[in-house]
Tab-separated table of C-alpha atoms (C1' of nucleotides) in Angstrom:
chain	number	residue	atom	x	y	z
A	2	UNK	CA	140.967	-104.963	-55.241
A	3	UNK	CA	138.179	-106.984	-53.635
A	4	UNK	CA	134.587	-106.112	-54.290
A	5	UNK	CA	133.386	-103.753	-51.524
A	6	UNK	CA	129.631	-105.076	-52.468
A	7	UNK	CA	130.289	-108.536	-52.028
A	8	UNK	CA	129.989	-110.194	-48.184
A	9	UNK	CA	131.313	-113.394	-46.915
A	10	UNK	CA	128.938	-114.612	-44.357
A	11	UNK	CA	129.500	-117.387	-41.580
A	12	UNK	CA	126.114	-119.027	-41.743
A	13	UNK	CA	125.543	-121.348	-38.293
A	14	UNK	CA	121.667	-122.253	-40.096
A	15	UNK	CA	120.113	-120.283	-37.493
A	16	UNK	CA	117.920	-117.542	-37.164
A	17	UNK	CA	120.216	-115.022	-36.121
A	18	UNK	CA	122.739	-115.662	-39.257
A	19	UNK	CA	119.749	-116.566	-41.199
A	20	UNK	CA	118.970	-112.495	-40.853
A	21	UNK	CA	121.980	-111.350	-41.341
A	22	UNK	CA	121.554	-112.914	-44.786
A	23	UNK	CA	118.189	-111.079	-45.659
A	24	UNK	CA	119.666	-107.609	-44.073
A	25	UNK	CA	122.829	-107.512	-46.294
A	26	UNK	CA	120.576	-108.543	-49.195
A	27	UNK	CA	118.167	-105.863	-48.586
A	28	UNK	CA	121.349	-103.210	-47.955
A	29	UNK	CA	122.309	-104.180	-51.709
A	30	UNK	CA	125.206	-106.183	-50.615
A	31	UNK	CA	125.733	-109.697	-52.353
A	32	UNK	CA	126.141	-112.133	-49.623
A	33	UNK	CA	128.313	-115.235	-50.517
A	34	UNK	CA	127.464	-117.906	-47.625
A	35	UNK	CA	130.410	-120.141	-45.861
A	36	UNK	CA	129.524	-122.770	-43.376
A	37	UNK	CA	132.565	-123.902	-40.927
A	38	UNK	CA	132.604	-127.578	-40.082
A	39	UNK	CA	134.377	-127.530	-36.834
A	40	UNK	CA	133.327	-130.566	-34.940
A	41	UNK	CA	130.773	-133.122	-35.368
A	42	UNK	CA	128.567	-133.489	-32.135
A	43	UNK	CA	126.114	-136.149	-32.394
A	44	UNK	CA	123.337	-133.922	-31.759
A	45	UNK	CA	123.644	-132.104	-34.680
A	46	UNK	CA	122.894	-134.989	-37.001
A	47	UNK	CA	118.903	-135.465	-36.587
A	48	UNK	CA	119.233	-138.095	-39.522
A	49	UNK	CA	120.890	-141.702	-38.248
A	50	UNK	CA	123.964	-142.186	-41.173
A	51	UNK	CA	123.378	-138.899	-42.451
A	52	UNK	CA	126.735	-137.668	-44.103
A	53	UNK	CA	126.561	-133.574	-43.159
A	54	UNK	CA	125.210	-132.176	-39.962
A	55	UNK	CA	121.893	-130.375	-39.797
A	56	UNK	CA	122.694	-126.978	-39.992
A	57	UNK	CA	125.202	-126.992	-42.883
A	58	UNK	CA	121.670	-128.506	-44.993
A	59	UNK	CA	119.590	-125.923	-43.453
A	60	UNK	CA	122.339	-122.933	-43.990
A	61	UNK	CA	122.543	-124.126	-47.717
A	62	UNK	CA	118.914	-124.959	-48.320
A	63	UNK	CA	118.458	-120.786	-47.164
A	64	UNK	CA	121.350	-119.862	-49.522
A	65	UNK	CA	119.731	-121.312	-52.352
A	66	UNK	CA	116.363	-119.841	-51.396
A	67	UNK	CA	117.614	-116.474	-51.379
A	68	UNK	CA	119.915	-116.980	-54.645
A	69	UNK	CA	123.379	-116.877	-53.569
A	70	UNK	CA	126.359	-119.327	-53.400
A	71	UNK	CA	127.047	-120.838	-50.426
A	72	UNK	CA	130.375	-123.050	-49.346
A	73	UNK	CA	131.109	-125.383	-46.910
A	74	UNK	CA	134.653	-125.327	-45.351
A	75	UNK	CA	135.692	-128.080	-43.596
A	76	UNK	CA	138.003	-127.433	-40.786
A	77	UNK	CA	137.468	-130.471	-38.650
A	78	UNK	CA	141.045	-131.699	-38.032
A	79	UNK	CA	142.351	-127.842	-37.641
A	80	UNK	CA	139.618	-127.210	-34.951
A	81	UNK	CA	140.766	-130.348	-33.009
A	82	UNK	CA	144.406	-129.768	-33.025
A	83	UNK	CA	143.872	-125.992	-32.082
A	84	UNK	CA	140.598	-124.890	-30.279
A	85	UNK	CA	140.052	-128.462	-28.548
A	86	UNK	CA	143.189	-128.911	-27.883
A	87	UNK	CA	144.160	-125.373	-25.906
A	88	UNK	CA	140.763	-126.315	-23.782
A	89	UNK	CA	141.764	-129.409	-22.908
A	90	UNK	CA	145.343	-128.430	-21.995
A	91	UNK	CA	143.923	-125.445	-20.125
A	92	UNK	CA	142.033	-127.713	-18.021
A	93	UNK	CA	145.016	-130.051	-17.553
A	94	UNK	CA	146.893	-126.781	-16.224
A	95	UNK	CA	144.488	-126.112	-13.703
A	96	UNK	CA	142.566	-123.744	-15.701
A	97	UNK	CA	139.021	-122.650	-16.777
A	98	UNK	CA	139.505	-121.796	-20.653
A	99	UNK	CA	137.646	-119.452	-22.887
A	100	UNK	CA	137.045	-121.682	-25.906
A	101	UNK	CA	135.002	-119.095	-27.711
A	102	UNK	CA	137.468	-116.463	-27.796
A	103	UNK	CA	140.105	-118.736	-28.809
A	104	UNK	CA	137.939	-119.792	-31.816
A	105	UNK	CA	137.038	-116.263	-32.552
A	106	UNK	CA	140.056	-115.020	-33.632
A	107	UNK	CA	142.410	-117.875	-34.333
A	108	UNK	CA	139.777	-119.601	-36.011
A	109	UNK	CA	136.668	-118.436	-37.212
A	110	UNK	CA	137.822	-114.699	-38.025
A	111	UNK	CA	141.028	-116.691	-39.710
A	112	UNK	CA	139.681	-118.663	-42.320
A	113	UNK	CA	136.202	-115.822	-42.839
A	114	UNK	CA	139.286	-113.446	-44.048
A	115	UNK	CA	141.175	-116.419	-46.307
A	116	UNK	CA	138.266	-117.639	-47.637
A	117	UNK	CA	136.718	-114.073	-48.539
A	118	UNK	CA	140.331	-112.890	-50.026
A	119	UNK	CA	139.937	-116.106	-52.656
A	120	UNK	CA	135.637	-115.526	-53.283
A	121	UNK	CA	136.782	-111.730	-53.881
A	122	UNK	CA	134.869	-110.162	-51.059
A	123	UNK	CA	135.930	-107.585	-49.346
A	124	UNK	CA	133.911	-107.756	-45.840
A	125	UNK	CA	132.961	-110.813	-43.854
A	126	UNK	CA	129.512	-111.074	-41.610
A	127	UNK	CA	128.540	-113.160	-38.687
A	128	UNK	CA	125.329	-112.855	-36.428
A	129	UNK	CA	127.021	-111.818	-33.080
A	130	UNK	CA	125.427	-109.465	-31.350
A	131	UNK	CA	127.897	-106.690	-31.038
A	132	UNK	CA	128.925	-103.325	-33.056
A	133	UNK	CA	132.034	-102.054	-34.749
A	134	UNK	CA	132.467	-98.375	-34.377
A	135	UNK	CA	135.525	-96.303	-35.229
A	136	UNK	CA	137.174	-93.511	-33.279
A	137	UNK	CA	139.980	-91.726	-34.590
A	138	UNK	CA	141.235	-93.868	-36.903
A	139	UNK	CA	140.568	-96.760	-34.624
A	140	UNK	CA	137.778	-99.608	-34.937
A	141	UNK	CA	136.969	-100.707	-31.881
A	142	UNK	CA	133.931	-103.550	-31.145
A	143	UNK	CA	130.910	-102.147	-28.978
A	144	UNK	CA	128.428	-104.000	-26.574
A	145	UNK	CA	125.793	-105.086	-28.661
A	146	UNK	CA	122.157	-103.344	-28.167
A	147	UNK	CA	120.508	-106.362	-26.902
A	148	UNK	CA	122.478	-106.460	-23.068
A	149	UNK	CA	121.286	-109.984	-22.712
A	150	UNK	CA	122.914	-111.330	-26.026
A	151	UNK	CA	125.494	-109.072	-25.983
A	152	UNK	CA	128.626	-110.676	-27.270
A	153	UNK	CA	131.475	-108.368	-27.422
A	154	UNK	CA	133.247	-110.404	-24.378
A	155	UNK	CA	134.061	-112.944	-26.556
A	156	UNK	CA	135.433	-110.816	-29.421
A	157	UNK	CA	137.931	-108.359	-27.787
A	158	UNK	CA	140.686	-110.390	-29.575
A	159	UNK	CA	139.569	-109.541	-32.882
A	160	UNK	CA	142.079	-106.662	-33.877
A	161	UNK	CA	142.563	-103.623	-36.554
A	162	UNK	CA	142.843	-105.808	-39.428
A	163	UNK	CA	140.213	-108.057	-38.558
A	164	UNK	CA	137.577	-105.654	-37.524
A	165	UNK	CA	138.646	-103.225	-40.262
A	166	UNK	CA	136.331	-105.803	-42.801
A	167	UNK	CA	134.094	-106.931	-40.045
A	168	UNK	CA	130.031	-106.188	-40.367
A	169	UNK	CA	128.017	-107.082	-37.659
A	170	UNK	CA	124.414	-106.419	-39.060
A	171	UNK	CA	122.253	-107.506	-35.849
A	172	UNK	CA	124.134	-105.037	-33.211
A	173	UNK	CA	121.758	-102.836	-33.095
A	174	UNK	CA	118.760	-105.101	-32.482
A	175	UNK	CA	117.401	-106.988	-29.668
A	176	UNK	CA	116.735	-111.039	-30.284
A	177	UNK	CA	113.459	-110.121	-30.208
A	178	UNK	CA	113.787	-107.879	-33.341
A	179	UNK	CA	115.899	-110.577	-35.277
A	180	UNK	CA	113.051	-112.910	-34.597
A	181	UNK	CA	109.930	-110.586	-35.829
A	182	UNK	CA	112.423	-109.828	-38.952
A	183	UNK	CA	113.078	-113.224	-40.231
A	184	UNK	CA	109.265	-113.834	-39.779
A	185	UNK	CA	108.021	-111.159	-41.550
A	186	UNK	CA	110.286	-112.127	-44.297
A	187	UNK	CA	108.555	-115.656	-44.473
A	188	UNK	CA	111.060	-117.783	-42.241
A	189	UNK	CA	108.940	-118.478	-39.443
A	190	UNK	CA	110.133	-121.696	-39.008
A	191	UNK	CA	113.369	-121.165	-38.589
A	192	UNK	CA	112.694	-117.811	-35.926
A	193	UNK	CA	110.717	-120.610	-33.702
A	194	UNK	CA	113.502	-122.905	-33.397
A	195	UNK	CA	114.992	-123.776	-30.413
A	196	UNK	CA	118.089	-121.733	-29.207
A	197	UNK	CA	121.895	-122.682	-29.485
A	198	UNK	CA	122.268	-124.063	-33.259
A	199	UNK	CA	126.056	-122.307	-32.450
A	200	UNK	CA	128.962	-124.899	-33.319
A	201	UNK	CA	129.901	-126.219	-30.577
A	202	UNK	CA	131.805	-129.048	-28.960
A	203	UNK	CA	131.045	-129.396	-25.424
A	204	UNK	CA	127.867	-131.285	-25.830
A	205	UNK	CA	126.446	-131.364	-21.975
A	206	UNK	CA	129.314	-131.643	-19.307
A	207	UNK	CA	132.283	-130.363	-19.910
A	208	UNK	CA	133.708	-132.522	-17.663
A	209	UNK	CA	132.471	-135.882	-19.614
A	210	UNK	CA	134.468	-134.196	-22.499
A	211	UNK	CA	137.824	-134.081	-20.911
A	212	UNK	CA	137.046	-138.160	-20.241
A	213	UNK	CA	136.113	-138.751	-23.220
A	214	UNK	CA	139.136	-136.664	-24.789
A	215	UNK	CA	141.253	-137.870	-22.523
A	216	UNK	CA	140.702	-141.267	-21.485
A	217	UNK	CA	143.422	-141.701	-19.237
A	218	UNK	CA	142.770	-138.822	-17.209
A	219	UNK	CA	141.946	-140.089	-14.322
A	220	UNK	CA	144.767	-142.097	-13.998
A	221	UNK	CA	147.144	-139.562	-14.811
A	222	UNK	CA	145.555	-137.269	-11.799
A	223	UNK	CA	143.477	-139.116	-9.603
A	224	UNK	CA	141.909	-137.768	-6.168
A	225	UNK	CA	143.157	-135.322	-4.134
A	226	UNK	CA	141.887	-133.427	-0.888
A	227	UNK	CA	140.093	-130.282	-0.384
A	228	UNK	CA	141.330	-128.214	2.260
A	229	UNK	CA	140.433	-125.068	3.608
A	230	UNK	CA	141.649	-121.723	3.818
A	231	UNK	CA	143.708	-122.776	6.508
A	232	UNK	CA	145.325	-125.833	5.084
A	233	UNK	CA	143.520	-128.247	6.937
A	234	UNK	CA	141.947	-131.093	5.051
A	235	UNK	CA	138.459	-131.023	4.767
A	236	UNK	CA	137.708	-134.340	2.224
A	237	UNK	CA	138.384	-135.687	-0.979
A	238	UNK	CA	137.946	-134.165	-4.682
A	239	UNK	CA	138.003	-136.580	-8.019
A	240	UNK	CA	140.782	-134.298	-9.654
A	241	UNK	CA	141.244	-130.675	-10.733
A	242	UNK	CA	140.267	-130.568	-13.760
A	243	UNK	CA	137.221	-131.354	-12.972
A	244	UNK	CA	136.559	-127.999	-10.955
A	245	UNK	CA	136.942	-124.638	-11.791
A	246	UNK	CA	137.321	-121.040	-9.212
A	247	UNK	CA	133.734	-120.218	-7.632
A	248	UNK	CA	132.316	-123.298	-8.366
A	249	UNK	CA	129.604	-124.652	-5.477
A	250	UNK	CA	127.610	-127.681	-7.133
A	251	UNK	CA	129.103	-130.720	-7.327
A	252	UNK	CA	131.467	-130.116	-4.425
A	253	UNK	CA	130.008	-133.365	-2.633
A	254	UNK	CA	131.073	-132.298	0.473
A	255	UNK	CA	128.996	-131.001	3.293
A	256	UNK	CA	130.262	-128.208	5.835
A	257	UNK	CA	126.859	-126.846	7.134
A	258	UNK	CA	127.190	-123.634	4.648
A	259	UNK	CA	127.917	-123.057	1.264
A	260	UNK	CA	131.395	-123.946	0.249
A	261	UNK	CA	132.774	-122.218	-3.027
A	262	UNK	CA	136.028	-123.403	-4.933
A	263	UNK	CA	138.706	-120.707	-4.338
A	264	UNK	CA	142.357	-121.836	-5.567
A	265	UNK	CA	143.585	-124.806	-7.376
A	266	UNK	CA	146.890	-126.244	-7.127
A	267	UNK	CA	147.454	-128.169	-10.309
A	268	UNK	CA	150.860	-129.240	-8.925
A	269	UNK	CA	149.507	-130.737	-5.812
A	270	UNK	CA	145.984	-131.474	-6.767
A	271	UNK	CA	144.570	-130.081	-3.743
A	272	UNK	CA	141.348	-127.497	-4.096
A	273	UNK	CA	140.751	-124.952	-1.700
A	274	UNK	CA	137.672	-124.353	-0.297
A	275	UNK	CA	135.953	-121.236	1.347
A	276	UNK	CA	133.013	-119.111	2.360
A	277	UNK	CA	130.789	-117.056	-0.325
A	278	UNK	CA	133.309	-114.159	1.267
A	279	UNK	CA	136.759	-115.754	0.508
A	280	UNK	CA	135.807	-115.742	-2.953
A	281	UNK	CA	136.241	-112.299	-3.707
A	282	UNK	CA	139.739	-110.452	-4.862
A	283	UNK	CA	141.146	-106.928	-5.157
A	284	UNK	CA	143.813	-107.593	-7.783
A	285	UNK	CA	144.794	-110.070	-10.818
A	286	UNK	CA	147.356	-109.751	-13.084
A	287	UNK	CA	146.411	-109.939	-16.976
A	288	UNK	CA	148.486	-111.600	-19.534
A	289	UNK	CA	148.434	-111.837	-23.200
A	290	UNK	CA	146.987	-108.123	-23.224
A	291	UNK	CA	146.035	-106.653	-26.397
A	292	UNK	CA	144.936	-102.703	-26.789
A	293	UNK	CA	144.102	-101.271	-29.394
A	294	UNK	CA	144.933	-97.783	-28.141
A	295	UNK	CA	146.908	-97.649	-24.848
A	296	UNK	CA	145.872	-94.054	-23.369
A	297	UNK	CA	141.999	-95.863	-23.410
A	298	UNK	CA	143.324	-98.234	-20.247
A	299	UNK	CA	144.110	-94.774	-17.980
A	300	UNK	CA	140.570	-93.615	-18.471
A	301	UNK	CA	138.911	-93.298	-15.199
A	302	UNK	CA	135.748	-95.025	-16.310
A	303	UNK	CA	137.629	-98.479	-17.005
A	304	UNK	CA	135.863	-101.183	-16.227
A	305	UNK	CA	136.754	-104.795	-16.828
A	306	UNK	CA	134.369	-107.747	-17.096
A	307	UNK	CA	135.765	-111.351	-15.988
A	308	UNK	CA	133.631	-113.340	-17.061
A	309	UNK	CA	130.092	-113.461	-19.688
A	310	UNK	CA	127.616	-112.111	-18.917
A	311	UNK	CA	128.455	-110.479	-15.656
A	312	UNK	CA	128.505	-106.292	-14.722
A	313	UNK	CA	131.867	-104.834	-15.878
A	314	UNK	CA	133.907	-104.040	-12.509
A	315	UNK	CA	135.471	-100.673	-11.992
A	316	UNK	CA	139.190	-100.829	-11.583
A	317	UNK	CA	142.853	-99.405	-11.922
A	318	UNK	CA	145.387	-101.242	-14.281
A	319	UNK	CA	149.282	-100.530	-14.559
A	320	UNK	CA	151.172	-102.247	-17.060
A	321	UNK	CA	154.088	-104.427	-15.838
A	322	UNK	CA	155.537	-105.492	-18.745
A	323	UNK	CA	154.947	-106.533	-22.448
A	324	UNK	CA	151.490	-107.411	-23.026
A	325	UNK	CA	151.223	-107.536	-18.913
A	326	UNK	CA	148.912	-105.660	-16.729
A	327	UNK	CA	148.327	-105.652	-12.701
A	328	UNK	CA	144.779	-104.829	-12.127
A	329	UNK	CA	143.059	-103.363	-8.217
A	330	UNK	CA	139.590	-103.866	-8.381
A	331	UNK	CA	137.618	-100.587	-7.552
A	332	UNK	CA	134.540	-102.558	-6.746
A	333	UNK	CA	133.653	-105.926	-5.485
A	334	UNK	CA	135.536	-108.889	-7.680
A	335	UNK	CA	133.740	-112.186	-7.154
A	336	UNK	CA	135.620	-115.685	-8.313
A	337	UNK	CA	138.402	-114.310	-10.148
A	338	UNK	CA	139.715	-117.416	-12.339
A	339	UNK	CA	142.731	-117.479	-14.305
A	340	UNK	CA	142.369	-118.303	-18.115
A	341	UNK	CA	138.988	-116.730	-18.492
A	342	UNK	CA	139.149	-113.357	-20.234
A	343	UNK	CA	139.600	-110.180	-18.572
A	344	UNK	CA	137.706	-107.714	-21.657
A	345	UNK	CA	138.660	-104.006	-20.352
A	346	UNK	CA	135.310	-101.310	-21.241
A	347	UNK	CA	134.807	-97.989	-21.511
A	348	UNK	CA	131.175	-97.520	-21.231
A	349	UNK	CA	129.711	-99.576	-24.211
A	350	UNK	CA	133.290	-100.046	-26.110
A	351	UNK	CA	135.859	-102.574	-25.798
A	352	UNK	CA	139.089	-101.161	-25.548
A	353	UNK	CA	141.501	-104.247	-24.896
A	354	UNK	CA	141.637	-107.712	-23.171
A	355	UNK	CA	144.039	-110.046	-21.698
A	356	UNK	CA	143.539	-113.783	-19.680
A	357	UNK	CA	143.797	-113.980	-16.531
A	358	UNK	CA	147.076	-115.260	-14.927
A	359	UNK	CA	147.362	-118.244	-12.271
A	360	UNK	CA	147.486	-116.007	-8.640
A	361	UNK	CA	151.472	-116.773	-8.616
A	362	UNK	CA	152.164	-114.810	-11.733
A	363	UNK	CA	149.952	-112.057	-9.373
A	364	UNK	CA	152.696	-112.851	-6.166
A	365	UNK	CA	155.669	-112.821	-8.372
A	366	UNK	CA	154.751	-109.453	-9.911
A	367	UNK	CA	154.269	-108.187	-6.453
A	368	UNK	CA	157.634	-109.561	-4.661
A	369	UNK	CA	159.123	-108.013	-7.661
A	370	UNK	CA	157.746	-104.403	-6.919
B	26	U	C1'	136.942	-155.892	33.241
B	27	G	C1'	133.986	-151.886	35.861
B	28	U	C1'	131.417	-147.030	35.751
B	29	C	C1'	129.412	-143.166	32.866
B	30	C	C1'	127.917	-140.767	28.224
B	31	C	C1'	126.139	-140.915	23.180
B	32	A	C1'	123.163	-142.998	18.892
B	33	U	C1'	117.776	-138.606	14.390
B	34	G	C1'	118.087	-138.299	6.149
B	35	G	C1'	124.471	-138.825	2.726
B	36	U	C1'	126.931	-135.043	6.638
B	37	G	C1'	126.222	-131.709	10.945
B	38	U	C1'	122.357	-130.689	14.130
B	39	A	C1'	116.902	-129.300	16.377
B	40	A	C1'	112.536	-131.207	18.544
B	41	U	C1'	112.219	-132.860	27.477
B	42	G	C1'	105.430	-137.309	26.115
B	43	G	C1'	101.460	-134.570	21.349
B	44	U	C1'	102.167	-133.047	13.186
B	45	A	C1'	110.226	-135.126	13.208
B	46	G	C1'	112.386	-129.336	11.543
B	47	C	C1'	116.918	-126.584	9.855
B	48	A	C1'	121.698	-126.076	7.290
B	49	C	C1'	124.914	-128.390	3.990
B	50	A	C1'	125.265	-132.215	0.334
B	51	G	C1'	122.244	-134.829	-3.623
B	52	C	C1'	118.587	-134.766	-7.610
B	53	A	C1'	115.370	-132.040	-11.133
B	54	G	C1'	113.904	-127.675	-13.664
B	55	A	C1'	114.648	-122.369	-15.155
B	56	U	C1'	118.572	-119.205	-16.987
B	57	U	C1'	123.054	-119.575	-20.471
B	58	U	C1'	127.231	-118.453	-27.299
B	59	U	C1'	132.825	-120.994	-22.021
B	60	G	C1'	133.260	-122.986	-17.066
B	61	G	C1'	130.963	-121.249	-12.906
B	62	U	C1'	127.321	-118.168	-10.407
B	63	U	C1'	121.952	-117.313	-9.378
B	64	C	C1'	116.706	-118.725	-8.943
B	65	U	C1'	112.740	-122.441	-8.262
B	66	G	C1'	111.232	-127.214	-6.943
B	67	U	C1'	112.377	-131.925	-4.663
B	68	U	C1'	114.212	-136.897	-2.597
B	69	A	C1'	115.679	-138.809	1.923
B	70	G	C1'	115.925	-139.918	8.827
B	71	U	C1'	114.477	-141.335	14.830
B	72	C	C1'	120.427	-148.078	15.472
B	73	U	C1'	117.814	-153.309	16.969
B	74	G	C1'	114.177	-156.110	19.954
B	75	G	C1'	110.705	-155.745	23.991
B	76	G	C1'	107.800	-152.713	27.495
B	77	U	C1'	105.001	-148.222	29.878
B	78	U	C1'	101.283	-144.767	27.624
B	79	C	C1'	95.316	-142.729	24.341
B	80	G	C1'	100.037	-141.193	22.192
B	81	A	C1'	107.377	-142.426	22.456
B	82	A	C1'	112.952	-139.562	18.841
B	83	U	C1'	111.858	-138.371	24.014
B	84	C	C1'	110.430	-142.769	29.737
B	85	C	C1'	112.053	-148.202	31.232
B	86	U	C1'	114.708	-152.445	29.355
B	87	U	C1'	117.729	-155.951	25.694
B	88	G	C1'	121.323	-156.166	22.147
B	89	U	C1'	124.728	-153.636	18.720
B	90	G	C1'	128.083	-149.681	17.607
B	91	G	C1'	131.029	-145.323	19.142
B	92	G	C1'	133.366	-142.196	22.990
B	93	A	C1'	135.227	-140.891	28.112
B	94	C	C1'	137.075	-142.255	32.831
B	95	A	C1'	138.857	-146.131	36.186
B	96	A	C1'	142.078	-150.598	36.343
RNA sequence: UGUCCCAUGGUGUAAUGGUAGCACAGCAGAUUUUGGUUCUGUUAGUCUGGGUUCGAAUCCUUGUGGGACAA
């Protein structure tokens, strides 16, 4: 039996797992600190030859201040041959990946629960900004208080047994909160540091990445034309990987208004182009759909959120086969783009997810009917 | 070969003798735990030479380039 009192916590150095730390410790918990090496961006290495990046130092230097063990797992080569590697064949495909919610469950959430099995604690901790709250028998993950940190979009993939020893200490506070906490526990430094000490591996432009990833990409696809929503060519795009579904800068063509990706054809490398208007959609068709309790997705509050960070959109969903659902959009749908996450709410809760398909999986479902 | 028309930022256009403006594109910044969106700011132009005029994108003329018609 693991100890209930003893808490594995992902420590990212920063200020928001920083107070995590101090919270658990003043809950009576005994935090045991792990620090995921996932990828080694140059920016996180302030010190030229300097064998560790900067926030693995900083999120030991904390664990020894505040007297517990801390670990550093390395998962460099894993995160490269699974995380990168779905993003950059995503992108290849034609698609605009979720990188975070890949990592979430398949990686971070993986090794937290492996790792805290072996150190003999029974919960893990991280500093997202979200709640777990159980219904029924059911844990589900809620919208965190803060709206604009919120981060329950990226964790609907987490499931029972994950959640189930899952503690998310800062979901009830705003940043601002987590900030005046860590100060008035002496860490002022660390509350005043600059934002985004998060592991991650896209260091500026994505787009840079998938050359520098792949170097032969852009002999492998090349140029192709943009047409509009008529077919008719309009000028000449530098591959479609490089764009992504209601995209507007970067375009480098001029048509006197606005012109906003709408479709990619990965086959054909041509990019369709169209008016703020032709973005929009009434429909999409979910795949890889995961709920934890299926009578939640007839609810007639449902709302689904396509991407971070925007309003959840009411809609209607029908499931058309295993892990499959066809979604109507009750309200406006703006840039619908397969492979992001389609997180399904009621209210503040999460009640499932999915990614969303290519827009033939969305014709073939509907020839079929 | 002749006649006519056109030429303004990167693109499309406005300004009929009086401060060259707009849209799109570009760039920069803000925002941001994916990509995108959004917001703010900003660069940049009268095809060439000559003339008329206080003053020319605008009128006259030379050349260059493009288009239409005629043959």
């Amino acid at each position: 039996m693991l100890s209930e009192k003893r808490v594995l916590v992902g420590m990212s150095g920063g200020v928001d797992s920083s107070a995590v730390c101090l919270m658990l410790i003043e809950q009576g918990y005994q935090p045991v600190g792990v620090t995921m090496r996932m990828w080694d961006a140059p920016s996180k290495f302030s010190i030229y030859n300097q064998d560790e990046p900067d926030y693995i130092v900083e999120a030991r230097v904390l664990a020894q201040k505040l007297g517990f063990p801390h670990h550093v797992l390395d998962v460099r080569r894993e995160f490269r041959a699974e995380v990168v590697q779905d993003f950059l064949d995503e992108y290849m495909g034609g698609r605009t990946p979720n990188p975070c919610v890949m990592c979430n469950l398949f990686f971070k959430w993986k090794y937290l629960l492996e790792m805290a099995d072996k150190l003999d604690c029974h919960w893990i901790a991280t500093g997202h900004y979200a709640k777990v709250k159980e219904e029924n028998g059911i844990k589900y993950i809620e919208q965190g208080v803060d709206s604009t940190k919120d981060q329950s979009y990226f964790l609907w993939r987490l499931g029972q047994k994950e959640l189930s020893r899952t503690l998310f200490p800062l979901g009830g506070l705003s940043k601002v909160e987590v900030k005046d906490y860590v100060i008035r526990h002496g860490f002022r430094e660390k509350a005043q540091k600059s934002e985004s000490m998060e592991v991650c591996f896209v260091e500026k432009d994505y787009r840079d990445f998938l050359r520098e990833q792949i170097p032969d990409i852009d002999h492998r696809i090349g140029e192709g034309s943009f047409v509009d929503t008529q077919g008719r060519r309009l000028g000449k795009h530098k591959g479609f990987p490089y764009y992504t579904i209601g995209q507007r800068k970067g375009l480098e063509i001029a048509l006197g208004y606005p012109a906003f990706v709408i479709k990619i054809n990965p086959q054909k490398n041509i990019i369709m182009l169209g008016r703020k208007e032709d973005v929009f959609a009434c429909q999409m068709s979910v795949s890889q759909v995961q709920v934890a309790n299926l009578y939640d997705l007839s609810h007639p509050e449902l709302k689904v959120r396509i991407r971070y960070r925007s309003q959840p959109i009411s809609c209607r969903v029908r499931s058309v086969g295993e892990h499959q659902l066809l979604v109507d959009f009750t309200e406006e749908a703006s840039a619908v783009t397969p492979g992001q996450s389609a997180v399904f709410y009621i209210n503040e809760r999460v009640v499932g997810g999915g990614i969303i398909d290519n827009p033939s999986e969305l014709k073939r479902i509907l020839k079929k009917e």
